[in-house]
PDB file of C-alpha atoms in Angstrom:
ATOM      1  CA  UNK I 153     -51.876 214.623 -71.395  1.00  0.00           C
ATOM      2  CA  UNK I 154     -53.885 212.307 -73.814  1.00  0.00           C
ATOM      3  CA  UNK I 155     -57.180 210.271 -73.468  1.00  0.00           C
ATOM      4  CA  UNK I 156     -57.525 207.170 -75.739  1.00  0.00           C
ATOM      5  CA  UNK I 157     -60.281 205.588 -76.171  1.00  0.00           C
ATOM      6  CA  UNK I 158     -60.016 202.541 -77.879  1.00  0.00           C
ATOM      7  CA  UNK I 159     -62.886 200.499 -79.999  1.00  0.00           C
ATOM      8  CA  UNK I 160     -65.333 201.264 -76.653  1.00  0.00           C
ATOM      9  CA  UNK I 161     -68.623 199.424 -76.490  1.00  0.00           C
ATOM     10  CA  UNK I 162     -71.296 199.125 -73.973  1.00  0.00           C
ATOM     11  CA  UNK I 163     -74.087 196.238 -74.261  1.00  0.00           C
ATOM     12  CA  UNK I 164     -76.961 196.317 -71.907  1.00  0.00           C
ATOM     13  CA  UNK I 165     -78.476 192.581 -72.884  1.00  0.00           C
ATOM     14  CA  UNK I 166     -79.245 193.192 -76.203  1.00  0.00           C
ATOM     15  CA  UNK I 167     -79.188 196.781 -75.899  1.00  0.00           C
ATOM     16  CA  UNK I 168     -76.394 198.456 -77.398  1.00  0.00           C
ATOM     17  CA  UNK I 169     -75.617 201.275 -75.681  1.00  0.00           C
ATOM     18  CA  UNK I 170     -72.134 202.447 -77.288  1.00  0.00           C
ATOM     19  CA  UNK I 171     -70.730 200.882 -80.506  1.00  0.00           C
ATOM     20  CA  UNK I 172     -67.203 200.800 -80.996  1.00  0.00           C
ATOM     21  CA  UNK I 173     -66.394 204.307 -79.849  1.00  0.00           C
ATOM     22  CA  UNK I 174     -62.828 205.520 -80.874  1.00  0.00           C
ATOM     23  CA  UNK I 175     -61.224 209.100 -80.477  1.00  0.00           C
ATOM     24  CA  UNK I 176     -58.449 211.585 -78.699  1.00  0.00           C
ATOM     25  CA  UNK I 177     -59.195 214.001 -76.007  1.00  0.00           C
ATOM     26  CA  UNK I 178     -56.192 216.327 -75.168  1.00  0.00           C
ATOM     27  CA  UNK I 179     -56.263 219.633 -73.004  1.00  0.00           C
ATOM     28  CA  UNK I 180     -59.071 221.549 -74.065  1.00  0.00           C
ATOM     29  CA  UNK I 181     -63.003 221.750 -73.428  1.00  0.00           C
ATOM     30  CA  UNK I 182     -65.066 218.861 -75.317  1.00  0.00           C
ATOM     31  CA  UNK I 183     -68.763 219.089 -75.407  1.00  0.00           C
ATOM     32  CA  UNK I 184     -70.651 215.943 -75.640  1.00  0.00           C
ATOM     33  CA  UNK I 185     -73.695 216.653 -77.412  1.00  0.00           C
ATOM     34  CA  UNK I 186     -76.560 213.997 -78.166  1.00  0.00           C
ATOM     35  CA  UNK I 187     -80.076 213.107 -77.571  1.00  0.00           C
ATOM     36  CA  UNK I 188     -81.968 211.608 -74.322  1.00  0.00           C
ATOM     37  CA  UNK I 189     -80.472 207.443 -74.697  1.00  0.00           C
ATOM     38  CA  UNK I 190     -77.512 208.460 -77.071  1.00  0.00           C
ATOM     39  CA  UNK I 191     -75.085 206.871 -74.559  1.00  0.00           C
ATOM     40  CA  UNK I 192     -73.377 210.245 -73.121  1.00  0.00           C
ATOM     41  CA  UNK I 193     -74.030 208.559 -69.584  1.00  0.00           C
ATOM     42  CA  UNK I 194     -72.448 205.512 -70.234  1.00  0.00           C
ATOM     43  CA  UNK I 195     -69.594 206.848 -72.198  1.00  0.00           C
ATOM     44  CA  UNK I 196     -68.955 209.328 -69.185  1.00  0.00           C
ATOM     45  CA  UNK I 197     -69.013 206.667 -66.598  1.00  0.00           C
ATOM     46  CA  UNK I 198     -66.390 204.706 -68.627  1.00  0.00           C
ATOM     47  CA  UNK I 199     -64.184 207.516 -68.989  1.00  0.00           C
ATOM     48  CA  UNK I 200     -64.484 207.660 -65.644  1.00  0.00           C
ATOM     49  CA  UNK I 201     -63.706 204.294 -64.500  1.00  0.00           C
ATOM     50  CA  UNK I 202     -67.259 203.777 -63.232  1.00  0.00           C
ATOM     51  CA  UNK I 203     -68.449 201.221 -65.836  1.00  0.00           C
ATOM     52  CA  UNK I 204     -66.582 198.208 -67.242  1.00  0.00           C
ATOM     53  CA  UNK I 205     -66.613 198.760 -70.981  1.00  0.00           C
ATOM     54  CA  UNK I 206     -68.116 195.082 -72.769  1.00  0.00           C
ATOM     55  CA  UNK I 207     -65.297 195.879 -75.656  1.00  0.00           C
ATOM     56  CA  UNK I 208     -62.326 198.128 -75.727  1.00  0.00           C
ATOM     57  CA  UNK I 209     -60.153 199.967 -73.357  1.00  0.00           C
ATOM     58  CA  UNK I 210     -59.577 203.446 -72.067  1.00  0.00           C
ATOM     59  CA  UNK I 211     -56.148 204.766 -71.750  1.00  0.00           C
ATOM     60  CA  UNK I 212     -54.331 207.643 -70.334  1.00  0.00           C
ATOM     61  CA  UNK I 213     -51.346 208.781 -71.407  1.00  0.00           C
ATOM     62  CA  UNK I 214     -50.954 205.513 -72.762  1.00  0.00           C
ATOM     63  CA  UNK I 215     -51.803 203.592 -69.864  1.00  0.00           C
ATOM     64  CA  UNK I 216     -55.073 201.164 -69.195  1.00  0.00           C
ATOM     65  CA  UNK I 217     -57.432 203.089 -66.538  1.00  0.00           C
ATOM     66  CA  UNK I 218     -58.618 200.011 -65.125  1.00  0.00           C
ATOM     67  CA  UNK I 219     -54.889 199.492 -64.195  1.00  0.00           C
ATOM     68  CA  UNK I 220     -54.219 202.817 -63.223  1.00  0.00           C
ATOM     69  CA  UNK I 221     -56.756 202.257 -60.020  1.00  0.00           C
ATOM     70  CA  UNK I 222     -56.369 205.250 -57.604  1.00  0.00           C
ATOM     71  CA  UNK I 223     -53.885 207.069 -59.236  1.00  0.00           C
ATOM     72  CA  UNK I 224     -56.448 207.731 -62.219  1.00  0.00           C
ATOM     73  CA  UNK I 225     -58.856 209.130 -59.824  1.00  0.00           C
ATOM     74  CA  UNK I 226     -56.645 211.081 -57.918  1.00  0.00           C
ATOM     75  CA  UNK I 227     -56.468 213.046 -61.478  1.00  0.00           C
ATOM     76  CA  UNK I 228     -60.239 213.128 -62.201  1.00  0.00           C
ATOM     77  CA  UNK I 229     -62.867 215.083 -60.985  1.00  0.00           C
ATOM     78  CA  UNK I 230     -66.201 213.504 -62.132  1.00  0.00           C
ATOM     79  CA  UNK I 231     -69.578 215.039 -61.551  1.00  0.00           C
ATOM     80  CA  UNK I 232     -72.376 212.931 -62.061  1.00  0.00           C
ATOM     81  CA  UNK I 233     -76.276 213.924 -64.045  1.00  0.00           C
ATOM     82  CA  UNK I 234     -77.756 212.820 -60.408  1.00  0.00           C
ATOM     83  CA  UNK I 235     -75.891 214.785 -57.775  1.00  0.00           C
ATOM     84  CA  UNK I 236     -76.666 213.953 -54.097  1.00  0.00           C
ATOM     85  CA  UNK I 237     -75.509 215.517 -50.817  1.00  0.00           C
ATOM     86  CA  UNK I 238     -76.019 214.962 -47.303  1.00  0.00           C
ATOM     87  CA  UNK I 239     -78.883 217.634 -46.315  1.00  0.00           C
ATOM     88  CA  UNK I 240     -77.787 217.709 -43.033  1.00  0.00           C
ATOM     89  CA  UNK I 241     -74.012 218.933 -43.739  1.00  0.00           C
ATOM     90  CA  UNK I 242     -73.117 222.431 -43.733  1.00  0.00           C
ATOM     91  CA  UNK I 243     -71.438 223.155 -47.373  1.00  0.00           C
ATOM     92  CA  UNK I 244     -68.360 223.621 -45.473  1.00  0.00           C
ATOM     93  CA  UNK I 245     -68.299 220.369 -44.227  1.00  0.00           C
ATOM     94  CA  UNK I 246     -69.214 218.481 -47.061  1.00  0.00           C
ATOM     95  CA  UNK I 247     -66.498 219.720 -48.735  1.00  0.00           C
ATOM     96  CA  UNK I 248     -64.282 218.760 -46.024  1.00  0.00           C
ATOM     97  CA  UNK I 249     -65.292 215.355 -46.387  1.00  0.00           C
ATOM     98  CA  UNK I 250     -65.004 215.258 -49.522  1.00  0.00           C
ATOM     99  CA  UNK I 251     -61.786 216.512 -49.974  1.00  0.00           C
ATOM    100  CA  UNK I 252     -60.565 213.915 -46.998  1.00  0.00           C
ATOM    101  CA  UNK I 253     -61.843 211.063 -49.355  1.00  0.00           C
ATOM    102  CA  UNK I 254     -59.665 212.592 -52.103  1.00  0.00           C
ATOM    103  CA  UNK I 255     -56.553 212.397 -49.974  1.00  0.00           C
ATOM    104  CA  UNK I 256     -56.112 215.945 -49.736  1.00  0.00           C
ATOM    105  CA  UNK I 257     -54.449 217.099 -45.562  1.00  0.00           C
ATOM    106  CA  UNK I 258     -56.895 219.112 -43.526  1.00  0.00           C
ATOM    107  CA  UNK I 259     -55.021 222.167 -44.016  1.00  0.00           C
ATOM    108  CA  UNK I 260     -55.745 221.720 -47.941  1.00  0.00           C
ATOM    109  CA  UNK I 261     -59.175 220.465 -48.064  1.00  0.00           C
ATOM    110  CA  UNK I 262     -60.128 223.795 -45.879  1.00  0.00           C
ATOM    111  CA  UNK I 263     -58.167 225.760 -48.094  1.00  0.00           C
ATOM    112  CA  UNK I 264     -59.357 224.661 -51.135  1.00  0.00           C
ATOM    113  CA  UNK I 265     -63.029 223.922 -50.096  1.00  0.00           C
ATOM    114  CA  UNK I 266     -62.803 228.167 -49.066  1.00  0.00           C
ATOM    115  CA  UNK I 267     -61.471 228.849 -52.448  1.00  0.00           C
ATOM    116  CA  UNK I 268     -64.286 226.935 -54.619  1.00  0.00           C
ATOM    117  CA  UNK I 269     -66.910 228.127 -51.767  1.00  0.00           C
ATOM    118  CA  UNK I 270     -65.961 231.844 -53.062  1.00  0.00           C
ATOM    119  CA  UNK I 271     -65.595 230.949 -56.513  1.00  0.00           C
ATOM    120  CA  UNK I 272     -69.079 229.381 -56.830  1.00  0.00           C
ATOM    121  CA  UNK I 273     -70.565 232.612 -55.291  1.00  0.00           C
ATOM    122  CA  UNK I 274     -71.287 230.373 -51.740  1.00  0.00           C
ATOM    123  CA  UNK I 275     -69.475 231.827 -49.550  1.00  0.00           C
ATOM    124  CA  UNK I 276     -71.518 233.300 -47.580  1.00  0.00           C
ATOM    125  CA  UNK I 277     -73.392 230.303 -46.938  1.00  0.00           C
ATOM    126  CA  UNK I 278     -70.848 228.019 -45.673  1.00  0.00           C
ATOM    127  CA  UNK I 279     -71.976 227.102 -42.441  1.00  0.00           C
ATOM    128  CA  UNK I 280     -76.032 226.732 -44.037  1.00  0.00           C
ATOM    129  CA  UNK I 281     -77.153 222.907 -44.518  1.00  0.00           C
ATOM    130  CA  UNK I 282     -77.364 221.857 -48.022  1.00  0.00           C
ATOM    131  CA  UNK I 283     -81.364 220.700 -47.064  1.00  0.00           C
ATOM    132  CA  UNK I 284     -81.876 224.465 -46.933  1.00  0.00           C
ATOM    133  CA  UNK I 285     -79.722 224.470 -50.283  1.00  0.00           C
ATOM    134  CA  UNK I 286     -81.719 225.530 -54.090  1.00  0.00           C
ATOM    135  CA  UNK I 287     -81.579 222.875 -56.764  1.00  0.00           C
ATOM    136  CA  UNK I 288     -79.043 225.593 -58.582  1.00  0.00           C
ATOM    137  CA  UNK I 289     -77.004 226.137 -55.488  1.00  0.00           C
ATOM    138  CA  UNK I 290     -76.758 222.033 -54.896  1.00  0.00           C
ATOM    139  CA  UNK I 291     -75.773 221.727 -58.484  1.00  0.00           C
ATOM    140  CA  UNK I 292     -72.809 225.087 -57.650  1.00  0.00           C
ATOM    141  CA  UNK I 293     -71.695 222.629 -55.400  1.00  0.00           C
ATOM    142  CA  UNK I 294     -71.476 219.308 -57.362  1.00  0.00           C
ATOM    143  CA  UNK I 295     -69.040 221.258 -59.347  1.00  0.00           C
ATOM    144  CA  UNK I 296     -66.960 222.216 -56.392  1.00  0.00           C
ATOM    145  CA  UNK I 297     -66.661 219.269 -55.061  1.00  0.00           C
ATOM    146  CA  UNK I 298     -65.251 217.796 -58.832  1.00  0.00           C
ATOM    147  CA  UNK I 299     -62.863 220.796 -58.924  1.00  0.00           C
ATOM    148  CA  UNK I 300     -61.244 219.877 -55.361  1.00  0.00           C
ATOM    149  CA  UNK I 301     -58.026 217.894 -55.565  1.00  0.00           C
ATOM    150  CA  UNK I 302     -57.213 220.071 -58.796  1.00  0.00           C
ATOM    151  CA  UNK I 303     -57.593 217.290 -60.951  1.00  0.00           C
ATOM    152  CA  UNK I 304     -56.026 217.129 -64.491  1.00  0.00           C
ATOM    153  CA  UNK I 305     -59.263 215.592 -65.981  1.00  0.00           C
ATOM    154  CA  UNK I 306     -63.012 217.042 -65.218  1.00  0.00           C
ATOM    155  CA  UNK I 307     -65.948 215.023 -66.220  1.00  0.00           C
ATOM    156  CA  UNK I 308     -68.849 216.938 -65.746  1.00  0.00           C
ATOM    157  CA  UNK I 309     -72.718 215.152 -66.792  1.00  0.00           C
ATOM    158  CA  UNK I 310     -74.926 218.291 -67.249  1.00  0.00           C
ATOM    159  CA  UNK I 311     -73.291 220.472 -64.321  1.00  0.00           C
ATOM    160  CA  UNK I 312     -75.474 223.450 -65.999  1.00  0.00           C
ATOM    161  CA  UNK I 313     -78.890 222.073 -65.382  1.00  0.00           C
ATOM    162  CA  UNK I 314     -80.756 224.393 -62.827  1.00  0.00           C
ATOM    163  CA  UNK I 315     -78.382 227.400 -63.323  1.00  0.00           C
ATOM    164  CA  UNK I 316     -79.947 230.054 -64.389  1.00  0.00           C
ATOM    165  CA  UNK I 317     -78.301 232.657 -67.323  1.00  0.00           C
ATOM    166  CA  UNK I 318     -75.973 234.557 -65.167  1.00  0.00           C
ATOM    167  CA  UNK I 319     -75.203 231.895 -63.117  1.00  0.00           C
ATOM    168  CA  UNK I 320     -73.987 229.087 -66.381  1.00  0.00           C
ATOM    169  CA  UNK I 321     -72.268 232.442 -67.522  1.00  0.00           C
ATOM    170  CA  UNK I 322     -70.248 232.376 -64.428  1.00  0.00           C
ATOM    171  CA  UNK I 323     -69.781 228.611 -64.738  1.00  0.00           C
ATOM    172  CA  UNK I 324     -68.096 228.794 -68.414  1.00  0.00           C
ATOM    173  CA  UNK I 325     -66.232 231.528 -67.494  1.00  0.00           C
ATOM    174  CA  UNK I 326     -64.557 229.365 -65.097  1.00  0.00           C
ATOM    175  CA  UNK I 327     -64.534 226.241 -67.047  1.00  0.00           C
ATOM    176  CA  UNK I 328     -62.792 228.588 -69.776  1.00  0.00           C
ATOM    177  CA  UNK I 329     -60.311 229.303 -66.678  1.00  0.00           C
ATOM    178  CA  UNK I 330     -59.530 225.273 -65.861  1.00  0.00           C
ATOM    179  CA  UNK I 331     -59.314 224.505 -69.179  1.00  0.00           C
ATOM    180  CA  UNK I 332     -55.904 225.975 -70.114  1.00  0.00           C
ATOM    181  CA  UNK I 333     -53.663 222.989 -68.321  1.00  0.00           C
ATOM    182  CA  UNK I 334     -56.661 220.354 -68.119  1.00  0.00           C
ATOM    183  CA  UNK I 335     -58.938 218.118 -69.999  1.00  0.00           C
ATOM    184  CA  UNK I 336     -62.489 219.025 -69.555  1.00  0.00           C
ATOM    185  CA  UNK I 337     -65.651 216.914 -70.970  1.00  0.00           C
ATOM    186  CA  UNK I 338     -69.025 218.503 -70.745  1.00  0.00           C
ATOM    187  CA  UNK I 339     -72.057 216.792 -71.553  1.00  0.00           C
ATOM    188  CA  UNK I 340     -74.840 219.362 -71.701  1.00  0.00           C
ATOM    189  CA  UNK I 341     -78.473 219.956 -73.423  1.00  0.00           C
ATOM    190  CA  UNK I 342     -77.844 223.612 -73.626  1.00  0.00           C
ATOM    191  CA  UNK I 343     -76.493 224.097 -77.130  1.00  0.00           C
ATOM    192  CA  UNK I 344     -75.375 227.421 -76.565  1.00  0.00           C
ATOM    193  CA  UNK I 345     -73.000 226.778 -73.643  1.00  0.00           C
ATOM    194  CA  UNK I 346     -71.233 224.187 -76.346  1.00  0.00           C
ATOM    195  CA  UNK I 347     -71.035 226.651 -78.646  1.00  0.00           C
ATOM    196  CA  UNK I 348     -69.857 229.232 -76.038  1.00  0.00           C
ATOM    197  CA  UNK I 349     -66.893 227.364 -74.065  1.00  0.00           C
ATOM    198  CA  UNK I 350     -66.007 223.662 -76.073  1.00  0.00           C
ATOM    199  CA  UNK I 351     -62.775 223.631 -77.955  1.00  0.00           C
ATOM    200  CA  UNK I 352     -65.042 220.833 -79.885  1.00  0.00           C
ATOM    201  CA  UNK I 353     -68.039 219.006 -80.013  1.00  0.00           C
ATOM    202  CA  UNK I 354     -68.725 215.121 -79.925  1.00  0.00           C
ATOM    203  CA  UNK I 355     -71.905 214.087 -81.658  1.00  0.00           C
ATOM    204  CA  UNK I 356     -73.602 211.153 -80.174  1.00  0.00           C
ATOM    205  CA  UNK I 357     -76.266 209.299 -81.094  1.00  0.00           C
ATOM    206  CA  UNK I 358     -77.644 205.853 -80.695  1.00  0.00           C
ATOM    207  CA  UNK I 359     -74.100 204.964 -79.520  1.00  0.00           C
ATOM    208  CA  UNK I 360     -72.223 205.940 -82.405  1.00  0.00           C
ATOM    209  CA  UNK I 361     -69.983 208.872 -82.490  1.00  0.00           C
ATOM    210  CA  UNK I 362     -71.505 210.275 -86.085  1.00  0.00           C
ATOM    211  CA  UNK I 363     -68.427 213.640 -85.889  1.00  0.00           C
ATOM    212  CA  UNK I 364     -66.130 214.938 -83.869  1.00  0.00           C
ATOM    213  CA  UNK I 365     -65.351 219.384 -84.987  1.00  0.00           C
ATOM    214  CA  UNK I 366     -65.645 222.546 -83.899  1.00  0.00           C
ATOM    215  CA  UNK I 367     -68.510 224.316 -83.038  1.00  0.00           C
ATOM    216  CA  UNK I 368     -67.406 226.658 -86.204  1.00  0.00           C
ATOM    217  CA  UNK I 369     -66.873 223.876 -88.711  1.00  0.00           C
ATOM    218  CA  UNK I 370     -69.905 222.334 -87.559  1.00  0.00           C
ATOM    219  CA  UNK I 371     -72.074 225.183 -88.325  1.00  0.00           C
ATOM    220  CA  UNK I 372     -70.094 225.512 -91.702  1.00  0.00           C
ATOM    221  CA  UNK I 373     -71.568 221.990 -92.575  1.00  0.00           C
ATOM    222  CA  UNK I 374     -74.553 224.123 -92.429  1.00  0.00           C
ATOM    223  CA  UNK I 375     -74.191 227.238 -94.467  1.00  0.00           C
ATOM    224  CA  UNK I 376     -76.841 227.486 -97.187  1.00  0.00           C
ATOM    225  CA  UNK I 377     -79.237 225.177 -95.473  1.00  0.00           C
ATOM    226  CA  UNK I 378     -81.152 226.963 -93.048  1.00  0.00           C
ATOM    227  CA  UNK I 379     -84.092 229.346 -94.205  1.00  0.00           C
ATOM    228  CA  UNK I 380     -86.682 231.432 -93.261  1.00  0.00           C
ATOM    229  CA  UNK I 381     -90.327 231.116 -94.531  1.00  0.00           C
ATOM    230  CA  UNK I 382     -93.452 232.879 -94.250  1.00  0.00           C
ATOM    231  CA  UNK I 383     -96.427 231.368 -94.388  1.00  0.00           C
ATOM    232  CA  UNK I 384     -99.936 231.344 -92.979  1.00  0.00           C
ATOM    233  CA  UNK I 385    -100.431 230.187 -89.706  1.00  0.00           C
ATOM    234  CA  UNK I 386    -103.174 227.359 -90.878  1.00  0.00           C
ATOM    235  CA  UNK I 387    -100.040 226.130 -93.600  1.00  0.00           C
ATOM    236  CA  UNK I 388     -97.466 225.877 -90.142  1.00  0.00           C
ATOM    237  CA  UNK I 389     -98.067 222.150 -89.150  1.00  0.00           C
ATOM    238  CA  UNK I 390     -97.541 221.088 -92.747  1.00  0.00           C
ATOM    239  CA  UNK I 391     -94.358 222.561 -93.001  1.00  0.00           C
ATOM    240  CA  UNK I 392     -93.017 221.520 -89.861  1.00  0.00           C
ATOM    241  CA  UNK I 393     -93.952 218.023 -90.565  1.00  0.00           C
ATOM    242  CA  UNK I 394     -92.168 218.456 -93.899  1.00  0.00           C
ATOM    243  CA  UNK I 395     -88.706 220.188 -92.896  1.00  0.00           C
ATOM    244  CA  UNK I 396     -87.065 220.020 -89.909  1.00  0.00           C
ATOM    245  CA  UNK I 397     -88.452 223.569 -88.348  1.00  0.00           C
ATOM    246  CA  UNK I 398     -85.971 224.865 -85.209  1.00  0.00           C
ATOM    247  CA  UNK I 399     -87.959 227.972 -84.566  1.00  0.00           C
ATOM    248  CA  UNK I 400     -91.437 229.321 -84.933  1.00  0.00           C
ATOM    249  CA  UNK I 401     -92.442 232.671 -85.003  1.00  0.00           C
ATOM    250  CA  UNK I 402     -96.466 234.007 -84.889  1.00  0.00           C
ATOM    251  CA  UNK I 403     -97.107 237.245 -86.574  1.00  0.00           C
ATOM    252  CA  UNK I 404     -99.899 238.993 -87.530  1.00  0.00           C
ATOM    253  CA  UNK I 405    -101.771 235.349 -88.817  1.00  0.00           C
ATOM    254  CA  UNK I 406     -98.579 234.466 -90.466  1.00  0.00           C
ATOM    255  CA  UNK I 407     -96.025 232.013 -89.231  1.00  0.00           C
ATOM    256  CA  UNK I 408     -91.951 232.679 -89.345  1.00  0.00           C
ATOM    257  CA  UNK I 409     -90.444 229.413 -89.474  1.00  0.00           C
ATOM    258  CA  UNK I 410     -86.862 228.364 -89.084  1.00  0.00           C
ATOM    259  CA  UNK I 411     -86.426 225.107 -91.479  1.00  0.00           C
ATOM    260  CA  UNK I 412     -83.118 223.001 -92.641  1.00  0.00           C
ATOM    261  CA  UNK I 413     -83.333 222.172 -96.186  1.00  0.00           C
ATOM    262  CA  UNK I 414     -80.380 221.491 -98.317  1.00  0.00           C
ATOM    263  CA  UNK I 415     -82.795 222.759-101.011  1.00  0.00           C
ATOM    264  CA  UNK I 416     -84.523 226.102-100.933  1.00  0.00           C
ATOM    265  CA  UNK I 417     -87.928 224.948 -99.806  1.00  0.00           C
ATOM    266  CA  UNK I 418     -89.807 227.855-101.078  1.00  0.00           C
ATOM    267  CA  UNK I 419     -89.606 230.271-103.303  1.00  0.00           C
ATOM    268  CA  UNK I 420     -89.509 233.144-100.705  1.00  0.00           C
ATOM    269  CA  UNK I 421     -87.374 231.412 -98.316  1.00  0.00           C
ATOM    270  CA  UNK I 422     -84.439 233.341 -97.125  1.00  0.00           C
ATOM    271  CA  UNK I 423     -81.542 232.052 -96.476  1.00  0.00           C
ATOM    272  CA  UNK I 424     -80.087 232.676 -93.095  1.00  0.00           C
ATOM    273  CA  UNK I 425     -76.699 232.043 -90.855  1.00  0.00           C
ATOM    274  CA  UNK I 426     -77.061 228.959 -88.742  1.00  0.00           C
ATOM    275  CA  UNK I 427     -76.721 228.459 -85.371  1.00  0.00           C
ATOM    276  CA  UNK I 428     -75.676 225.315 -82.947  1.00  0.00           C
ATOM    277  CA  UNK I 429     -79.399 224.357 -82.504  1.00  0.00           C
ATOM    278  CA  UNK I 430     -80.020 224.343 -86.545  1.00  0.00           C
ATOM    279  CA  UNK I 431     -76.924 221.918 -86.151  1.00  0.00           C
ATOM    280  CA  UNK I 432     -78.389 219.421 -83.281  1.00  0.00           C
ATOM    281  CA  UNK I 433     -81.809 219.511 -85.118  1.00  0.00           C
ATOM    282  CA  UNK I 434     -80.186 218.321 -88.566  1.00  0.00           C
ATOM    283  CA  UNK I 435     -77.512 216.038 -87.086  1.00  0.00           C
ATOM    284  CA  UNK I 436     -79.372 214.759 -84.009  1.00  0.00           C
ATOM    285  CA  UNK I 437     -83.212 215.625 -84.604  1.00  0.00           C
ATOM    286  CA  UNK I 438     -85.452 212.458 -84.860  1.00  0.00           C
TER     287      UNK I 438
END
């Protein structure tokens, strides 16, 4: 299974909102990975047949989307940054429904909406309305309801957003799971759940795809640039306004800062091993 995307743009007005956006997803987990008004939204929605792209095409398996119709979304399971449910459905029900809307017989919608229900750690709150629902048990089941049909493609706009730690473990241990036989794209402000789970890692910004590697080679890109330097606390806002500074520590009237330089800033400055949000800070940072 391949998705094409082929000389993509977006234009809002005036606004550009992608720019001629080219590349290959196959099976795997991709990471999408950009700033607030990079254009994951709109790049998302045009993968998934939402948005009518002002330039370019996106094809599957070598075949136009737009064409495709209902058979492409019989294949895709697409969860959007602004979930909503009905609050007065049960999480059962809802599930129902929207597995009927998918196309799925009775007898599979309930026995897939039981298995995601138990897989999302809900099960025992089938039969509660989703009013009574947390903002990280509503998001729990966004993601079920993009994993019924067992769809070939997921498209998932910050599904981690209200999880808490244990809970986005759970969740990339079962995108790890899905990802074996299916194409996954996760777009996600959490660094390290890119760095945890994606096969690679789209940088976006200001509609431009600027790389497309692995978390690994991305943080290669790195080595030798990130350092550590102590200095007094009343020296700190210089600095940061200087370098770009991912981390700042307070000690004993001294301040431990975290700053990308491909030049050893200081003379003390130590270097140290980077990590993915070193990376967004020097490839995405303002």
């Amino acid at each position: 299974m391949t998705l094409v995307l082929e000389n993509v743009s977006k234009l809002y007005g005036d606004t550009v909102a992608l720019d001629r956006t080219s590349f290959t997803l196959n099976c795997g987990i991709y990471g999408l990975l950009g700033p607030n008004g990079a254009g994951k939204t709109t790049l998302m929605r045009i993968m998934a047949d939402l948005l009518v792209p002002s330039t370019g095409r996106v094809l599957l398996d070598g075949q136009d989307i737009s064409a495709l119709g209902g058979e492409f979304r019989k294949r895709l399971g697409y969860l959007p940054q602004d979930f909503g449910v009905y609050p007065n459905f049960t999480a059962e029900q809802f599930l129902l429904y929207i597995g009927r809307l998918k196309g799925l017989s009775k007898f599979e919608a309930k026995r897939q909406t039981d298995e995601l229900l138990y897989l999302m750690g809900l099960e025992e709150k089938h039969k509660k309305k989703l009013e009574s629902f947390s903002g990280g048990e509503r998001q729990r089941m966004g993601i079920a309801q993009a994993l019924l049909g067992s769809p070939d493609i997921l498209i998932l706009d910050e599904p981690t957003a209200g999880l808490d730690p244990e809970e986005r473990i759970r969740f990339r241990g079962i995108l790890s799971d899905l990802s074996r036989q299916r194409l996954v794209l996760l777009s996600t402000h959490i660094v390290s759940d890119l760095e945890a789970v994606a096969s690679e890692v789209i940088l976006l910004k200001k509609g431009v795809v600027l790389d497309i590697k692995t978390p690994t080679e991305l943080l290669e890109q790195l080595n030798g640039k990130v350092w550590s330097v102590t200095v007094p606390d009343f020296e700190e806002t210089e600095w940061t306004r200087t370098y770009p500074c991912s981390n700042v520590m307070c000690q004993r009237g001294n301040s431990i800062l975290r700053l990308i330089s491909d030049r050893k800033p200081h003379p003390s400055a130590i270097s140290v091993p980077p990590n993915m949000e070193d990376m967004y800070l020097k490839y995405l940072g303002k």
